[in-house]
CSV table of C-alpha atoms and ligand atoms in Angstrom, one decimal:
chain,number,residue,atom,x,y,z
A,52,MET,CA,17.4,4.5,16.0
A,53,CYS,CA,19.5,7.4,14.7
A,54,GLY,CA,19.7,6.8,10.9
A,55,LYS,CA,19.9,3.1,11.4
A,56,LYS,CA,17.8,1.0,9.0
A,57,PRO,CA,14.4,0.2,10.7
A,58,THR,CA,13.5,-3.5,11.0
A,59,ARG,CA,10.1,-5.0,10.1
A,60,ASP,CA,9.4,-5.6,13.8
A,61,GLU,CA,10.1,-2.0,14.6
A,62,ALA,CA,7.8,-0.9,11.8
A,63,MET,CA,5.0,-3.2,12.9
A,64,ALA,CA,5.4,-2.1,16.6
A,65,LEU,CA,5.2,1.6,15.5
A,66,LEU,CA,2.2,0.9,13.3
A,67,GLN,CA,0.4,-0.8,16.1
A,68,LYS,CA,1.3,2.0,18.5
A,69,TYR,CA,-0.7,4.5,16.4
A,70,ASN,CA,-3.3,2.2,14.8
A,71,THR,CA,-6.0,0.0,16.3
A,72,ASN,CA,-8.4,-0.1,13.4
A,73,LEU,CA,-8.4,-3.5,11.8
A,74,SER,CA,-9.1,-2.3,8.3
A,75,LEU,CA,-6.2,0.2,8.4
A,76,ILE,CA,-3.8,-2.5,9.7
A,77,ARG,CA,-5.0,-4.8,6.9
A,78,HIS,CA,-4.5,-2.1,4.4
A,79,ALA,CA,-0.9,-1.6,5.6
A,80,VAL,CA,-0.2,-5.3,5.4
A,81,SER,CA,-1.7,-5.5,1.9
A,82,VAL,CA,0.5,-2.6,0.7
A,83,GLU,CA,3.5,-4.2,2.4
A,84,ALA,CA,2.9,-7.5,0.7
A,85,THR,CA,2.4,-5.9,-2.7
A,86,MET,CA,5.6,-3.8,-2.3
A,87,ARG,CA,7.5,-7.0,-1.4
A,88,HIS,CA,6.2,-8.7,-4.5
A,89,PHE,CA,7.2,-5.8,-6.8
A,90,ALA,CA,10.6,-5.3,-5.1
A,91,ALA,CA,11.4,-8.9,-6.0
A,92,LEU,CA,10.2,-8.4,-9.5
A,93,TYR,CA,12.4,-5.3,-9.9
A,94,ASN,CA,15.3,-7.1,-8.2
A,95,GLU,CA,15.3,-4.5,-5.4
A,96,ASP,CA,15.5,-4.4,-1.6
A,97,VAL,CA,12.4,-6.5,-0.6
A,98,GLU,CA,12.7,-5.7,3.1
A,99,LYS,CA,13.0,-2.0,2.6
A,100,TRP,CA,10.1,-1.8,0.1
A,101,GLY,CA,8.0,-3.9,2.4
A,102,ILE,CA,8.7,-1.7,5.5
A,103,ILE,CA,7.9,1.5,3.6
A,104,GLY,CA,4.6,0.0,2.5
A,105,LEU,CA,3.8,-1.2,6.0
A,106,ILE,CA,4.3,2.3,7.5
A,107,HIS,CA,3.0,4.5,4.7
A,108,ASP,CA,-0.3,5.5,6.4
A,109,LEU,CA,1.1,5.6,10.0
A,110,ASP,CA,-0.6,8.8,10.9
A,111,TYR,CA,-4.0,8.2,9.2
A,112,GLU,CA,-6.0,6.9,12.2
A,113,GLN,CA,-5.0,9.6,14.7
A,114,TYR,CA,-4.2,12.5,12.4
A,115,PRO,CA,-6.3,12.2,9.2
A,116,ASP,CA,-6.2,15.9,8.7
A,117,GLN,CA,-2.5,16.0,8.8
A,118,HIS,CA,-1.9,12.9,6.7
A,119,CYS,CA,1.7,12.6,5.5
A,120,THR,CA,2.8,15.6,7.5
A,121,MET,CA,2.4,13.8,10.8
A,122,THR,CA,4.0,10.6,9.5
A,123,ARG,CA,7.1,12.6,8.6
A,124,LYS,CA,7.3,14.0,12.1
A,125,LEU,CA,6.6,10.7,13.8
A,126,LEU,CA,9.3,8.9,11.7
A,127,GLU,CA,11.8,11.7,12.3
A,128,ASP,CA,11.2,11.5,16.0
A,129,GLU,CA,11.9,7.7,15.7
A,130,GLY,CA,15.2,8.5,13.9
A,131,TRP,CA,14.1,6.9,10.6
A,132,PRO,CA,16.4,7.5,7.6
A,133,GLU,CA,15.4,10.4,5.3
A,134,ASP,CA,15.2,8.2,2.2
A,135,TYR,CA,12.6,6.0,4.0
A,136,ILE,CA,10.6,9.1,5.1
A,137,ARG,CA,10.7,10.7,1.7
A,138,SER,CA,9.4,7.6,0.0
A,139,VAL,CA,6.6,7.2,2.5
A,140,VAL,CA,5.5,10.8,2.1
A,141,SER,CA,5.6,10.6,-1.7
A,142,HIS,CA,2.6,8.3,-1.8
A,143,GLY,CA,0.4,11.3,-1.1
A,144,TRP,CA,1.8,13.4,-3.9
A,145,GLY,CA,-0.7,16.0,-5.1
A,146,ILE,CA,-3.1,15.0,-2.3
A,147,CYS,CA,-1.3,15.5,1.1
A,148,SER,CA,2.3,16.1,0.0
A,149,ASP,CA,4.2,17.8,-2.7
A,150,VAL,CA,6.9,15.1,-2.8
A,151,GLU,CA,6.8,13.6,-6.3
A,152,PRO,CA,7.5,9.9,-6.7
A,153,VAL,CA,10.9,9.6,-8.4
A,154,HIS,CA,12.4,6.3,-7.5
A,155,THR,CA,10.8,3.1,-8.8
A,156,MET,CA,9.8,2.1,-5.3
A,157,GLU,CA,8.0,5.4,-4.8
A,158,LYS,CA,6.2,5.1,-8.1
A,159,VAL,CA,5.1,1.5,-7.2
A,160,LEU,CA,3.8,2.7,-3.8
A,161,TYR,CA,1.9,5.5,-5.4
A,162,THR,CA,0.4,3.2,-8.0
A,163,ILE,CA,-0.6,0.3,-5.8
A,164,ASP,CA,-1.9,2.1,-2.6
A,165,GLU,CA,-5.3,2.8,-4.0
A,166,LEU,CA,-5.4,-0.4,-6.0
A,167,THR,CA,-5.2,-2.6,-3.0
A,168,GLY,CA,-8.5,-1.1,-1.9
A,169,LEU,CA,-10.1,-1.8,-5.3
A,170,VAL,CA,-8.7,-5.4,-5.2
A,171,THR,CA,-10.1,-5.9,-1.6
A,172,ALA,CA,-13.5,-4.6,-2.6
A,173,SER,CA,-13.5,-6.9,-5.7
A,174,VAL,CA,-12.8,-9.9,-3.5
A,175,LEU,CA,-15.5,-9.0,-1.0
A,176,VAL,CA,-18.3,-9.2,-3.7
A,177,ARG,CA,-17.2,-12.6,-4.8
A,178,PRO,CA,-19.1,-15.7,-3.6
A,179,SER,CA,-15.9,-17.2,-2.4
A,180,ARG,CA,-14.7,-14.0,-0.7
A,181,SER,CA,-11.2,-15.2,-1.5
A,182,ILE,CA,-8.4,-13.5,-3.3
A,183,LEU,CA,-7.0,-16.9,-4.2
A,184,ASP,CA,-9.3,-17.2,-7.2
A,185,LEU,CA,-9.6,-13.6,-8.1
A,186,GLU,CA,-8.6,-12.8,-11.7
A,187,ILE,CA,-7.2,-9.7,-13.3
A,188,LYS,CA,-10.3,-9.3,-15.5
A,189,SER,CA,-12.6,-9.2,-12.4
A,190,VAL,CA,-10.8,-6.1,-11.2
A,191,LYS,CA,-10.7,-4.5,-14.7
A,192,LYS,CA,-14.5,-5.0,-15.0
A,193,LYS,CA,-14.8,-2.8,-11.9
A,194,TRP,CA,-12.7,0.0,-13.3
A,195,PRO,CA,-15.4,2.1,-15.0
A,196,MET,CA,-18.0,1.5,-12.2
A,197,LYS,CA,-17.5,4.8,-10.4
A,198,ASN,CA,-19.8,3.8,-7.5
A,199,PHE,CA,-17.8,0.6,-6.8
A,200,ALA,CA,-15.1,1.2,-4.3
A,201,ALA,CA,-15.5,4.9,-5.0
A,202,GLY,CA,-12.6,5.8,-2.7
A,203,ALA,CA,-10.1,3.9,-4.9
A,204,ASN,CA,-9.0,6.7,-7.2
A,205,ARG,CA,-8.5,5.1,-10.7
A,206,GLU,CA,-6.8,8.2,-12.0
A,207,VAL,CA,-4.1,8.0,-9.4
A,208,ILE,CA,-3.5,4.3,-10.3
A,209,GLU,CA,-3.4,5.1,-14.0
A,210,ARG,CA,-1.0,8.0,-13.5
A,211,GLY,CA,1.2,5.7,-11.4
A,212,ALA,CA,1.2,3.0,-14.1
A,213,GLY,CA,2.1,5.6,-16.6
A,214,MET,CA,5.1,6.7,-14.5
A,215,LEU,CA,6.2,3.1,-14.4
A,216,GLY,CA,5.6,2.6,-18.1
A,217,LYS,CA,3.5,-0.5,-17.3
A,218,ASP,CA,0.0,-1.4,-18.3
A,219,LEU,CA,-2.8,-2.0,-15.9
A,220,GLU,CA,-2.8,-5.8,-16.3
A,221,PHE,CA,0.8,-5.9,-15.0
A,222,ILE,CA,0.0,-3.7,-12.0
A,223,ILE,CA,-3.3,-5.4,-11.1
A,224,GLY,CA,-1.7,-8.9,-11.6
A,225,GLY,CA,1.3,-8.0,-9.3
A,226,THR,CA,-1.0,-6.5,-6.7
A,227,ILE,CA,-3.2,-9.7,-6.6
A,228,THR,CA,-0.1,-11.9,-6.4
A,229,GLY,CA,1.4,-9.8,-3.6
A,230,MET,CA,-1.8,-9.7,-1.6
A,231,ARG,CA,-2.3,-13.5,-2.0
A,232,ALA,CA,0.8,-14.1,0.1
A,233,VAL,CA,-1.0,-12.6,3.1
A,234,ALA,CA,-4.6,-13.6,2.2
A,235,ALA,CA,-5.4,-15.0,5.7
A,236,GLU,CA,-3.9,-12.0,7.5
A,237,ILE,CA,-5.9,-9.5,5.5
A,238,GLY,CA,-9.1,-11.5,5.8
A,239,LEU,CA,-9.3,-12.4,2.1
A,240,GLN,CA,-8.9,-16.2,2.2
A,241,GLY,CA,-12.5,-17.0,2.0
A,242,ASP,CA,-15.3,-17.5,4.5
A,243,THR,CA,-14.6,-21.1,5.4
A,244,VAL,CA,-11.1,-20.6,6.7
A,245,GLN,CA,-11.4,-17.0,7.8
A,246,ALA,CA,-11.0,-16.4,11.5
A,247,GLY,CA,-13.1,-13.7,13.0
B,1140,FE2,FE1,-2.2,7.5,2.5
B,1141,FE2,FE1,-2.6,3.8,1.9
């Protein structure tokens, strides 16, 4: 690729080359859709933000102990541009990388990564099992419940929202809207129409 902008098709092919786990792929698609929504909101490059969201956990299935580090290597080997790689790796700031989110895109990725997990879990306990009727307040209600979606680190989400200078309602609302666009693909459209 040699510094050329990666396409969405190339990103998806690469994701599928290293990931077979359905929930990891759904997580990637959820983050992609949320990034696309916020890119449009901030009047930024929707395609670029989406691709970075889609590929951000590339190494997680095969190299969980080298998370972020291996993604950098894999993307470098594919000739991805440095600014894409930097943004991808910054999502693990303070956890698996020391690259601090600086650009708005990086701050959004950092903020919504864990939140997509909390939103997904909030949908799956609803009778409808659909994101289409999920409200912001349902997710907020889960915030203090430490045992609910315990893996979704609320502190990271709050820190990210602080970096963006936005409140949680704005972040949660945008994440729900973003994920709704791919509800069927991520298995959150409700039991009646959900395939598999
Ligand atoms: Fe990650
Ligand atoms: Fe992630």
